PDB file of C-alpha atoms and ligand atoms in Angstrom:
ATOM      1  CA  MET C   1       7.579 -18.946   4.505  1.00  0.00           C
ATOM      2  CA  LYS C   2       8.758 -18.849   7.939  1.00  0.00           C
ATOM      3  CA  ASN C   3       6.641 -18.025  10.823  1.00  0.00           C
ATOM      4  CA  TYR C   4       6.471 -14.599  12.139  1.00  0.00           C
ATOM      5  CA  GLU C   5       5.516 -12.877  15.274  1.00  0.00           C
ATOM      6  CA  THR C   6       3.501  -9.908  14.292  1.00  0.00           C
ATOM      7  CA  MET C   7       2.670 -10.962  10.558  1.00  0.00           C
ATOM      8  CA  THR C   8       1.235 -13.693   8.538  1.00  0.00           C
ATOM      9  CA  VAL C   9       1.454 -14.335   4.947  1.00  0.00           C
ATOM     10  CA  GLU C  10      -0.503 -16.475   2.749  1.00  0.00           C
ATOM     11  CA  LYS C  11      -0.188 -17.230  -1.025  1.00  0.00           C
ATOM     12  CA  ARG C  12      -3.591 -17.364  -2.965  1.00  0.00           C
ATOM     13  CA  GLY C  13      -2.548 -18.244  -6.598  1.00  0.00           C
ATOM     14  CA  ALA C  14      -0.558 -15.290  -7.593  1.00  0.00           C
ATOM     15  CA  VAL C  15      -1.814 -13.249  -4.982  1.00  0.00           C
ATOM     16  CA  ALA C  16       0.047 -12.893  -1.630  1.00  0.00           C
ATOM     17  CA  VAL C  17      -1.938 -11.676   1.320  1.00  0.00           C
ATOM     18  CA  LEU C  18      -0.091 -10.172   4.132  1.00  0.00           C
ATOM     19  CA  THR C  19      -1.787  -9.797   7.553  1.00  0.00           C
ATOM     20  CA  ILE C  20      -0.636  -7.610  10.286  1.00  0.00           C
ATOM     21  CA  ASN C  21      -1.650  -9.629  13.292  1.00  0.00           C
ATOM     22  CA  ARG C  22      -1.787  -7.749  16.519  1.00  0.00           C
ATOM     23  CA  PRO C  23      -5.468  -7.370  16.850  1.00  0.00           C
ATOM     24  CA  ASP C  24      -5.397  -6.974  20.502  1.00  0.00           C
ATOM     25  CA  LYS C  25      -3.294  -3.654  19.873  1.00  0.00           C
ATOM     26  CA  LEU C  26      -5.455  -2.660  16.837  1.00  0.00           C
ATOM     27  CA  ASN C  27      -2.531  -3.898  14.619  1.00  0.00           C
ATOM     28  CA  ALA C  28      -0.445  -0.763  16.005  1.00  0.00           C
ATOM     29  CA  LEU C  29       3.010  -0.788  13.934  1.00  0.00           C
ATOM     30  CA  ASN C  30       5.828  -1.624  16.368  1.00  0.00           C
ATOM     31  CA  SER C  31       9.331  -2.188  15.478  1.00  0.00           C
ATOM     32  CA  ALA C  32       8.677  -5.962  15.121  1.00  0.00           C
ATOM     33  CA  VAL C  33       5.941  -5.149  12.370  1.00  0.00           C
ATOM     34  CA  HIS C  34       8.197  -2.959  10.385  1.00  0.00           C
ATOM     35  CA  ARG C  35      11.042  -5.520  10.717  1.00  0.00           C
ATOM     36  CA  GLU C  36       9.012  -8.664   9.724  1.00  0.00           C
ATOM     37  CA  GLY C  37       6.888  -6.752   7.020  1.00  0.00           C
ATOM     38  CA  VAL C  38      10.048  -5.424   5.369  1.00  0.00           C
ATOM     39  CA  GLU C  39      11.404  -9.215   5.378  1.00  0.00           C
ATOM     40  CA  ILE C  40       8.439 -10.543   3.802  1.00  0.00           C
ATOM     41  CA  LEU C  41       8.210  -7.961   1.270  1.00  0.00           C
ATOM     42  CA  ASP C  42      11.900  -8.473   0.290  1.00  0.00           C
ATOM     43  CA  GLU C  43      10.943 -12.204  -0.274  1.00  0.00           C
ATOM     44  CA  LEU C  44       7.909 -11.468  -2.176  1.00  0.00           C
ATOM     45  CA  LYS C  45       9.685  -9.034  -4.551  1.00  0.00           C
ATOM     46  CA  ASN C  46      11.855 -11.887  -5.679  1.00  0.00           C
ATOM     47  CA  ASP C  47       9.166 -14.559  -5.771  1.00  0.00           C
ATOM     48  CA  ALA C  48       8.188 -14.874  -9.727  1.00  0.00           C
ATOM     49  CA  ALA C  49       4.970 -16.666  -8.756  1.00  0.00           C
ATOM     50  CA  VAL C  50       3.655 -13.517  -6.645  1.00  0.00           C
ATOM     51  CA  ARG C  51       2.332 -10.890  -9.027  1.00  0.00           C
ATOM     52  CA  VAL C  52       0.375  -8.763  -6.522  1.00  0.00           C
ATOM     53  CA  ALA C  53       0.012  -8.200  -2.859  1.00  0.00           C
ATOM     54  CA  VAL C  54      -2.775  -7.508  -0.534  1.00  0.00           C
ATOM     55  CA  ILE C  55      -2.082  -6.140   3.075  1.00  0.00           C
ATOM     56  CA  LYS C  56      -4.733  -5.982   5.632  1.00  0.00           C
ATOM     57  CA  GLY C  57      -4.963  -5.894   9.406  1.00  0.00           C
ATOM     58  CA  ALA C  58      -6.160  -8.918  11.567  1.00  0.00           C
ATOM     59  CA  GLY C  59      -9.579  -8.821  13.259  1.00  0.00           C
ATOM     60  CA  GLU C  60     -12.772  -7.141  12.901  1.00  0.00           C
ATOM     61  CA  LYS C  61     -11.774  -3.595  14.261  1.00  0.00           C
ATOM     62  CA  ALA C  62      -8.682  -2.010  12.612  1.00  0.00           C
ATOM     63  CA  PHE C  63      -6.400  -2.053   9.395  1.00  0.00           C
ATOM     64  CA  VAL C  64      -3.804  -0.193  11.712  1.00  0.00           C
ATOM     65  CA  ALA C  65      -4.639   2.122  14.347  1.00  0.00           C
ATOM     66  CA  GLY C  66      -1.128   4.014  13.907  1.00  0.00           C
ATOM     67  CA  ALA C  67       2.185   3.553  15.258  1.00  0.00           C
ATOM     68  CA  ASP C  68       2.581   1.887  18.374  1.00  0.00           C
ATOM     69  CA  ILE C  69       2.577   4.784  20.790  1.00  0.00           C
ATOM     70  CA  SER C  70       4.054   2.819  23.580  1.00  0.00           C
ATOM     71  CA  GLU C  71       7.422   2.962  21.551  1.00  0.00           C
ATOM     72  CA  PHE C  72       7.308   6.684  21.699  1.00  0.00           C
ATOM     73  CA  ALA C  73       7.521   7.053  25.489  1.00  0.00           C
ATOM     74  CA  ASP C  74      11.231   6.755  26.163  1.00  0.00           C
ATOM     75  CA  ALA C  75      12.724   7.153  22.648  1.00  0.00           C
ATOM     76  CA  THR C  76      15.180  10.376  22.025  1.00  0.00           C
ATOM     77  CA  PRO C  77      15.165  12.417  19.085  1.00  0.00           C
ATOM     78  CA  VAL C  78      18.216  10.782  17.478  1.00  0.00           C
ATOM     79  CA  GLU C  79      16.663   7.205  17.984  1.00  0.00           C
ATOM     80  CA  GLN C  80      13.509   8.123  16.646  1.00  0.00           C
ATOM     81  CA  ARG C  81      15.183   9.997  13.674  1.00  0.00           C
ATOM     82  CA  ASP C  82      17.071   6.743  13.044  1.00  0.00           C
ATOM     83  CA  VAL C  83      14.006   4.737  13.164  1.00  0.00           C
ATOM     84  CA  MET C  84      12.253   6.923  10.712  1.00  0.00           C
ATOM     85  CA  ASN C  85      15.049   6.791   8.321  1.00  0.00           C
ATOM     86  CA  SER C  86      15.648   3.122   8.390  1.00  0.00           C
ATOM     87  CA  ARG C  87      13.965   0.812   5.832  1.00  0.00           C
ATOM     88  CA  SER C  88      10.536   1.004   7.327  1.00  0.00           C
ATOM     89  CA  LEU C  89       7.492  -0.439   5.971  1.00  0.00           C
ATOM     90  CA  PHE C  90       6.468   2.858   4.451  1.00  0.00           C
ATOM     91  CA  THR C  91       9.643   3.175   2.313  1.00  0.00           C
ATOM     92  CA  VAL C  92       9.883  -0.510   1.259  1.00  0.00           C
ATOM     93  CA  LEU C  93       6.161  -0.378   0.307  1.00  0.00           C
ATOM     94  CA  ASP C  94       6.521   2.596  -1.637  1.00  0.00           C
ATOM     95  CA  ALA C  95       9.551   1.065  -3.625  1.00  0.00           C
ATOM     96  CA  PHE C  96       7.761  -2.337  -3.907  1.00  0.00           C
ATOM     97  CA  PRO C  97       7.615  -3.213  -7.686  1.00  0.00           C
ATOM     98  CA  LYS C  98       4.663  -5.164  -7.688  1.00  0.00           C
ATOM     99  CA  PRO C  99       1.177  -3.903  -7.252  1.00  0.00           C
ATOM    100  CA  ILE C 100      -0.064  -3.645  -3.588  1.00  0.00           C
ATOM    101  CA  ILE C 101      -3.544  -3.204  -2.275  1.00  0.00           C
ATOM    102  CA  ALA C 102      -4.516  -2.022   1.020  1.00  0.00           C
ATOM    103  CA  MET C 103      -7.739  -3.789   2.145  1.00  0.00           C
ATOM    104  CA  ILE C 104      -8.907  -1.612   5.117  1.00  0.00           C
ATOM    105  CA  ASN C 105     -11.254  -3.132   7.617  1.00  0.00           C
ATOM    106  CA  GLY C 106     -11.550  -0.778  10.254  1.00  0.00           C
ATOM    107  CA  PHE C 107      -9.574   2.031  11.840  1.00  0.00           C
ATOM    108  CA  CYS C 108      -6.901   3.355   9.594  1.00  0.00           C
ATOM    109  CA  LEU C 109      -5.249   6.085  11.688  1.00  0.00           C
ATOM    110  CA  GLY C 110      -1.860   7.847  11.649  1.00  0.00           C
ATOM    111  CA  GLY C 111       0.735   5.326  10.556  1.00  0.00           C
ATOM    112  CA  GLY C 112      -1.973   3.119   9.339  1.00  0.00           C
ATOM    113  CA  ASN C 113      -3.194   5.812   7.050  1.00  0.00           C
ATOM    114  CA  GLU C 114       0.338   6.416   6.061  1.00  0.00           C
ATOM    115  CA  LEU C 115       0.953   2.626   5.238  1.00  0.00           C
ATOM    116  CA  ALA C 116      -2.310   2.611   3.266  1.00  0.00           C
ATOM    117  CA  MET C 117      -1.088   5.583   1.247  1.00  0.00           C
ATOM    118  CA  ALA C 118       2.189   3.911   0.517  1.00  0.00           C
ATOM    119  CA  CYS C 119       0.397   1.090  -1.214  1.00  0.00           C
ATOM    120  CA  ASP C 120      -1.098   1.593  -4.759  1.00  0.00           C
ATOM    121  CA  ILE C 121      -4.790   1.313  -4.425  1.00  0.00           C
ATOM    122  CA  ARG C 122      -6.817   1.384  -1.285  1.00  0.00           C
ATOM    123  CA  ILE C 123     -10.347  -0.343  -0.759  1.00  0.00           C
ATOM    124  CA  ALA C 124     -12.225   0.042   2.418  1.00  0.00           C
ATOM    125  CA  SER C 125     -15.153  -1.371   4.344  1.00  0.00           C
ATOM    126  CA  ASP C 126     -18.047   1.033   5.139  1.00  0.00           C
ATOM    127  CA  LYS C 127     -16.832   0.546   8.894  1.00  0.00           C
ATOM    128  CA  SER C 128     -13.354   2.183   8.439  1.00  0.00           C
ATOM    129  CA  ARG C 129     -12.540   5.349   9.806  1.00  0.00           C
ATOM    130  CA  PHE C 130      -9.439   7.288   8.521  1.00  0.00           C
ATOM    131  CA  GLY C 131      -7.401  10.107  10.248  1.00  0.00           C
ATOM    132  CA  GLN C 132      -4.145  11.427  11.097  1.00  0.00           C
ATOM    133  CA  PRO C 133      -4.293  11.942  14.917  1.00  0.00           C
ATOM    134  CA  GLU C 134      -0.738  12.669  15.716  1.00  0.00           C
ATOM    135  CA  ILE C 135      -1.651  16.284  16.491  1.00  0.00           C
ATOM    136  CA  ASN C 136      -3.255  15.147  19.585  1.00  0.00           C
ATOM    137  CA  LEU C 137      -0.030  13.603  20.844  1.00  0.00           C
ATOM    138  CA  GLY C 138       1.774  16.746  20.183  1.00  0.00           C
ATOM    139  CA  ILE C 139       3.658  15.341  17.510  1.00  0.00           C
ATOM    140  CA  ILE C 140       3.268  15.475  13.645  1.00  0.00           C
ATOM    141  CA  CYS C 141       3.084  12.545  10.786  1.00  0.00           C
ATOM    142  CA  GLY C 142       6.358  10.827  10.283  1.00  0.00           C
ATOM    143  CA  GLY C 143       5.796   8.076   7.958  1.00  0.00           C
ATOM    144  CA  GLY C 144       4.831  10.413   4.833  1.00  0.00           C
ATOM    145  CA  GLY C 145       1.401  11.643   5.754  1.00  0.00           C
ATOM    146  CA  THR C 146       1.998  15.078   5.110  1.00  0.00           C
ATOM    147  CA  GLN C 147       3.380  14.602   1.848  1.00  0.00           C
ATOM    148  CA  ARG C 148       1.304  11.758   0.406  1.00  0.00           C
ATOM    149  CA  LEU C 149      -2.108  12.756   1.849  1.00  0.00           C
ATOM    150  CA  THR C 150      -1.555  16.268   0.523  1.00  0.00           C
ATOM    151  CA  ARG C 151      -0.847  14.810  -2.918  1.00  0.00           C
ATOM    152  CA  LEU C 152      -3.634  12.420  -2.950  1.00  0.00           C
ATOM    153  CA  ILE C 153      -6.472  14.839  -1.696  1.00  0.00           C
ATOM    154  CA  GLY C 154      -5.188  18.147  -1.872  1.00  0.00           C
ATOM    155  CA  GLU C 155      -3.696  20.695   0.567  1.00  0.00           C
ATOM    156  CA  SER C 156      -6.975  22.324   1.857  1.00  0.00           C
ATOM    157  CA  LYS C 157      -8.380  18.658   2.937  1.00  0.00           C
ATOM    158  CA  ALA C 158      -5.118  17.322   4.112  1.00  0.00           C
ATOM    159  CA  MET C 159      -4.309  20.168   6.165  1.00  0.00           C
ATOM    160  CA  GLU C 160      -7.594  19.970   7.991  1.00  0.00           C
ATOM    161  CA  LEU C 161      -7.215  16.385   8.779  1.00  0.00           C
ATOM    162  CA  ILE C 162      -3.599  16.813  10.013  1.00  0.00           C
ATOM    163  CA  LEU C 163      -4.352  19.858  11.929  1.00  0.00           C
ATOM    164  CA  THR C 164      -7.537  18.675  13.700  1.00  0.00           C
ATOM    165  CA  GLY C 165      -6.757  15.030  14.012  1.00  0.00           C
ATOM    166  CA  ASP C 166     -10.299  14.284  13.428  1.00  0.00           C
ATOM    167  CA  MET C 167     -11.622  10.971  11.857  1.00  0.00           C
ATOM    168  CA  ILE C 168     -13.629  10.769   8.547  1.00  0.00           C
ATOM    169  CA  ASP C 169     -15.746   7.796   7.674  1.00  0.00           C
ATOM    170  CA  ALA C 170     -15.157   5.661   4.706  1.00  0.00           C
ATOM    171  CA  GLN C 171     -17.706   7.406   2.447  1.00  0.00           C
ATOM    172  CA  THR C 172     -15.991  10.774   3.014  1.00  0.00           C
ATOM    173  CA  ALA C 173     -12.610   9.205   2.549  1.00  0.00           C
ATOM    174  CA  PHE C 174     -14.219   7.982  -0.821  1.00  0.00           C
ATOM    175  CA  GLY C 175     -15.297  11.361  -1.669  1.00  0.00           C
ATOM    176  CA  TYR C 176     -11.975  12.768  -0.807  1.00  0.00           C
ATOM    177  CA  GLY C 177     -10.380  10.361  -3.348  1.00  0.00           C
ATOM    178  CA  LEU C 178      -8.198   8.532  -0.447  1.00  0.00           C
ATOM    179  CA  VAL C 179      -9.911   5.289  -1.000  1.00  0.00           C
ATOM    180  CA  ASN C 180     -10.713   3.673  -4.517  1.00  0.00           C
ATOM    181  CA  TYR C 181     -13.731   1.715  -3.373  1.00  0.00           C
ATOM    182  CA  VAL C 182     -16.022   1.373  -0.334  1.00  0.00           C
ATOM    183  CA  TYR C 183     -17.895  -1.985   0.376  1.00  0.00           C
ATOM    184  CA  SER C 184     -19.725  -3.631   2.980  1.00  0.00           C
ATOM    185  CA  ALA C 185     -17.394  -5.600   5.586  1.00  0.00           C
ATOM    186  CA  GLU C 186     -18.918  -8.852   4.066  1.00  0.00           C
ATOM    187  CA  GLU C 187     -18.065  -8.065   0.466  1.00  0.00           C
ATOM    188  CA  LEU C 188     -14.703  -6.369   1.240  1.00  0.00           C
ATOM    189  CA  GLU C 189     -12.283  -9.476   0.964  1.00  0.00           C
ATOM    190  CA  THR C 190     -14.138 -10.894  -2.064  1.00  0.00           C
ATOM    191  CA  LYS C 191     -14.059  -7.695  -4.139  1.00  0.00           C
ATOM    192  CA  THR C 192     -10.430  -6.774  -3.102  1.00  0.00           C
ATOM    193  CA  MET C 193      -9.474 -10.483  -4.399  1.00  0.00           C
ATOM    194  CA  GLU C 194     -11.371  -9.851  -7.646  1.00  0.00           C
ATOM    195  CA  LEU C 195      -9.280  -6.860  -8.170  1.00  0.00           C
ATOM    196  CA  ALA C 196      -6.000  -8.359  -7.051  1.00  0.00           C
ATOM    197  CA  ASN C 197      -6.648 -11.310  -9.428  1.00  0.00           C
ATOM    198  CA  LYS C 198      -7.553  -9.040 -12.366  1.00  0.00           C
ATOM    199  CA  ILE C 199      -4.217  -7.199 -12.111  1.00  0.00           C
ATOM    200  CA  ALA C 200      -2.170 -10.502 -11.505  1.00  0.00           C
ATOM    201  CA  GLU C 201      -3.335 -11.314 -15.099  1.00  0.00           C
ATOM    202  CA  LYS C 202      -1.640  -8.480 -16.658  1.00  0.00           C
ATOM    203  CA  SER C 203       2.241  -8.395 -17.716  1.00  0.00           C
ATOM    204  CA  PRO C 204       4.410  -8.007 -14.663  1.00  0.00           C
ATOM    205  CA  ILE C 205       6.833  -5.976 -16.382  1.00  0.00           C
ATOM    206  CA  ALA C 206       4.349  -3.610 -17.795  1.00  0.00           C
ATOM    207  CA  LEU C 207       2.811  -3.521 -14.416  1.00  0.00           C
ATOM    208  CA  GLN C 208       6.184  -2.402 -12.642  1.00  0.00           C
ATOM    209  CA  MET C 209       6.926   0.095 -15.437  1.00  0.00           C
ATOM    210  CA  SER C 210       3.458   1.683 -14.956  1.00  0.00           C
ATOM    211  CA  LYS C 211       4.009   1.704 -11.147  1.00  0.00           C
ATOM    212  CA  GLU C 212       7.359   3.636 -11.865  1.00  0.00           C
ATOM    213  CA  ALA C 213       6.057   5.969 -14.447  1.00  0.00           C
ATOM    214  CA  VAL C 214       2.623   7.085 -12.380  1.00  0.00           C
ATOM    215  CA  LYS C 215       4.816   7.259  -8.984  1.00  0.00           C
ATOM    216  CA  PHE C 216       7.397   9.465 -10.861  1.00  0.00           C
ATOM    217  CA  ALA C 217       4.436  11.905 -11.661  1.00  0.00           C
ATOM    218  CA  SER C 218       4.314  13.448  -8.375  1.00  0.00           C
ATOM    219  CA  ARG C 219       8.069  13.457  -7.992  1.00  0.00           C
ATOM    220  CA  SER C 220       8.876  15.313 -11.070  1.00  0.00           C
ATOM    221  CA  ASN C 221       7.940  18.151 -13.320  1.00  0.00           C
ATOM    222  CA  LEU C 222       5.868  17.495 -16.488  1.00  0.00           C
ATOM    223  CA  ASP C 223       8.624  17.295 -18.975  1.00  0.00           C
ATOM    224  CA  GLU C 224      10.653  14.966 -16.864  1.00  0.00           C
ATOM    225  CA  GLY C 225       7.828  12.687 -16.157  1.00  0.00           C
ATOM    226  CA  LEU C 226       6.970  12.539 -19.853  1.00  0.00           C
ATOM    227  CA  ARG C 227      10.524  11.657 -20.817  1.00  0.00           C
ATOM    228  CA  ARG C 228      10.679   9.022 -18.217  1.00  0.00           C
ATOM    229  CA  GLU C 229       7.422   7.647 -19.522  1.00  0.00           C
ATOM    230  CA  ILE C 230       8.673   7.375 -23.013  1.00  0.00           C
ATOM    231  CA  ASP C 231      12.044   5.382 -21.676  1.00  0.00           C
ATOM    232  CA  LEU C 232       9.823   3.110 -19.777  1.00  0.00           C
ATOM    233  CA  PHE C 233       7.397   2.615 -22.723  1.00  0.00           C
ATOM    234  CA  ALA C 234      10.329   1.790 -24.879  1.00  0.00           C
ATOM    235  CA  ILE C 235      11.525  -0.878 -22.458  1.00  0.00           C
ATOM    236  CA  CYS C 236       8.413  -2.602 -22.836  1.00  0.00           C
ATOM    237  CA  PHE C 237       9.314  -3.134 -26.451  1.00  0.00           C
ATOM    238  CA  SER C 238      12.227  -5.651 -25.349  1.00  0.00           C
ATOM    239  CA  THR C 239       9.802  -7.960 -23.593  1.00  0.00           C
ATOM    240  CA  GLU C 240       8.160 -11.333 -24.715  1.00  0.00           C
ATOM    241  CA  ASP C 241       4.964 -10.162 -22.860  1.00  0.00           C
ATOM    242  CA  LYS C 242       4.925  -7.167 -25.371  1.00  0.00           C
ATOM    243  CA  ARG C 243       4.989  -9.528 -28.155  1.00  0.00           C
ATOM    244  CA  GLU C 244       2.522 -11.860 -26.669  1.00  0.00           C
ATOM    245  CA  GLY C 245       0.152  -8.871 -25.705  1.00  0.00           C
ATOM    246  CA  VAL C 246       0.043  -7.434 -29.217  1.00  0.00           C
ATOM    247  CA  ALA C 247      -0.182 -11.101 -30.852  1.00  0.00           C
ATOM    248  CA  ALA C 248      -3.151 -11.963 -28.754  1.00  0.00           C
ATOM    249  CA  PHE C 249      -4.931  -8.754 -29.513  1.00  0.00           C
ATOM    250  CA  LEU C 250      -4.348  -9.531 -33.550  1.00  0.00           C
ATOM    251  CA  GLU C 251      -5.018 -13.080 -33.067  1.00  0.00           C
ATOM    252  CA  LYS C 252      -8.352 -12.125 -31.185  1.00  0.00           C
ATOM    253  CA  ARG C 253      -7.541 -14.210 -28.050  1.00  0.00           C
ATOM    254  CA  LYS C 254      -6.693 -13.674 -24.439  1.00  0.00           C
ATOM    255  CA  PRO C 255      -2.766 -13.200 -23.798  1.00  0.00           C
ATOM    256  CA  VAL C 256      -0.699 -15.118 -21.337  1.00  0.00           C
ATOM    257  CA  PHE C 257       1.952 -12.911 -19.841  1.00  0.00           C
ATOM    258  CA  LYS C 258       4.882 -14.749 -18.409  1.00  0.00           C
ATOM    259  CA  GLY C 259       6.927 -11.717 -17.071  1.00  0.00           C
ATOM    260  CA  ARG C 260       9.818 -11.878 -19.452  1.00  0.00           C
TER     261      ARG C 260
HETATM  262  N1  COA D   1      -0.312   2.254  19.769  1.00  0.00           N
HETATM  263  C1  COA D   1      -0.380   1.428  20.897  1.00  0.00           C
HETATM  264  N2  COA D   1      -1.639   0.775  21.376  1.00  0.00           N
HETATM  265  C2  COA D   1      -2.469   0.968  20.645  1.00  0.00           C
HETATM  266  C3  COA D   1      -2.842   2.116  19.708  1.00  0.00           C
HETATM  267  C4  COA D   1      -1.461   2.615  18.931  1.00  0.00           C
HETATM  268  N3  COA D   1      -1.550   3.436  18.038  1.00  0.00           N
HETATM  269  N4  COA D   1      -4.166   2.075  19.245  1.00  0.00           N
HETATM  270  C5  COA D   1      -4.699   1.065  20.098  1.00  0.00           C
HETATM  271  N5  COA D   1      -3.674   0.664  20.960  1.00  0.00           N
HETATM  272  C6  COA D   1      -4.238  -0.535  22.011  1.00  0.00           C
HETATM  273  C7  COA D   1      -4.760   0.358  23.348  1.00  0.00           C
HETATM  274  O1  COA D   1      -4.092   0.800  24.000  1.00  0.00           O
HETATM  275  C8  COA D   1      -5.619  -0.918  23.890  1.00  0.00           C
HETATM  276  O2  COA D   1      -4.558  -1.592  24.476  1.00  0.00           O
HETATM  277  P1  COA D   1      -5.036  -2.340  25.843  1.00  0.00           P
HETATM  278  O3  COA D   1      -6.242  -3.244  25.578  1.00  0.00           O
HETATM  279  O4  COA D   1      -3.906  -3.219  26.051  1.00  0.00           O
HETATM  280  O5  COA D   1      -5.238  -1.136  26.774  1.00  0.00           O
HETATM  281  C9  COA D   1      -6.034  -1.682  22.533  1.00  0.00           C
HETATM  282  O6  COA D   1      -5.221  -1.217  21.466  1.00  0.00           O
HETATM  283  C10 COA D   1      -7.572  -1.495  22.018  1.00  0.00           C
HETATM  284  O7  COA D   1      -7.701   0.034  21.998  1.00  0.00           O
HETATM  285  P2  COA D   1      -8.865   0.824  22.666  1.00  0.00           P
HETATM  286  O8  COA D   1      -8.153   2.445  22.814  1.00  0.00           O
HETATM  287  O9  COA D   1      -9.158   0.132  23.880  1.00  0.00           O
HETATM  288  O10 COA D   1     -10.001   0.865  21.465  1.00  0.00           O
HETATM  289  P3  COA D   1     -11.157   1.922  21.537  1.00  0.00           P
HETATM  290  O11 COA D   1     -12.038   1.305  20.451  1.00  0.00           O
HETATM  291  O12 COA D   1     -11.483   2.341  22.607  1.00  0.00           O
HETATM  292  O13 COA D   1     -10.506   3.048  20.507  1.00  0.00           O
HETATM  293  C11 COA D   1      -9.144   4.123  18.812  1.00  0.00           C
HETATM  294  C12 COA D   1     -10.039   2.960  19.538  1.00  0.00           C
HETATM  295  C13 COA D   1      -8.465   3.633  17.554  1.00  0.00           C
HETATM  296  C14 COA D   1     -10.082   5.377  18.828  1.00  0.00           C
HETATM  297  C15 COA D   1      -7.897   4.258  20.121  1.00  0.00           C
HETATM  298  O14 COA D   1      -7.269   3.008  20.159  1.00  0.00           O
HETATM  299  C16 COA D   1      -7.000   5.617  19.543  1.00  0.00           C
HETATM  300  O15 COA D   1      -7.192   6.390  19.760  1.00  0.00           O
HETATM  301  N6  COA D   1      -5.662   4.870  19.371  1.00  0.00           N
HETATM  302  C17 COA D   1      -4.471   5.388  19.071  1.00  0.00           C
HETATM  303  C18 COA D   1      -4.687   6.088  17.596  1.00  0.00           C
HETATM  304  C19 COA D   1      -3.461   7.143  17.201  1.00  0.00           C
HETATM  305  O16 COA D   1      -3.489   8.185  17.999  1.00  0.00           O
HETATM  306  N7  COA D   1      -2.683   6.495  16.353  1.00  0.00           N
HETATM  307  C20 COA D   1      -1.696   7.552  15.875  1.00  0.00           C
HETATM  308  C21 COA D   1      -0.388   7.262  16.469  1.00  0.00           C
HETATM  309  S1  COA D   1       0.996   8.252  15.904  1.00  0.00           S
END
């Protein structure tokens, strides 16, 4: 892959690791991060060798400390609306068909928390801090925070975080259900890669269908969701992976899924 100004991407077997690389600005999301991140995700989407992605921030201090506030200074409402409605990292991550894990190694604030919430699974170090501090800038969340945080942790806790702008620590975020696991900073990467590799062994088609069905749950009513699940379940019966998975079970061996 080509070199990027604000991102690096590394392929470790079937897992692609994306790093937002602006540690001197605590990996704040400027327009270059969105543009380059979207380009990378579009490429990874079409790379059959990549089955799972991990996204992290460079340096010891932050995952992402939010949108780059310096870009807000002179933006007009219309310009800012266009930016938010464009193909941002939030929307492209949300629609990314392969599993993507946010590995959170420090401040996870504002757009950083929104980015993490657009991923499928969040794994944090015990040094991480989470919050939606937009209120302190006289604005509100614009990358999905009011919607995704509320769906993930419930209206009462989401409301408190959004109205106060306060930060919570990793254990509190775990208790709220915002992150799946908390590990020490030393263990974070190993544990994240273990989970990523475990998921990478599954059928890529079944992973994609599972993501679509689960994401539909918070976007539909129960009857529509159950119907969609049955359709996606039925589509799996057209795949070689389904034949392999069932045969491997009956033959008491490990399946090898090819994504066909
Ligand atoms: N946008 C742009 N720059 C940011 C940034 C952001 N969201 N968050 C941090 N930075 C920059 C700082 O301006 C500073 O740059 P400088 O060295 O050129 O002055 C650098 O990153 C380091 O941050 P600093 O504030 O010195 O670190 P700290 O440890 O004292 O504080 C935070 C860390 C996270 C508490 C603090 O940086 C902060 O509050 N950031 C903004 C968080 C926010 O409001 N995010 C939501 C945006 S919508």
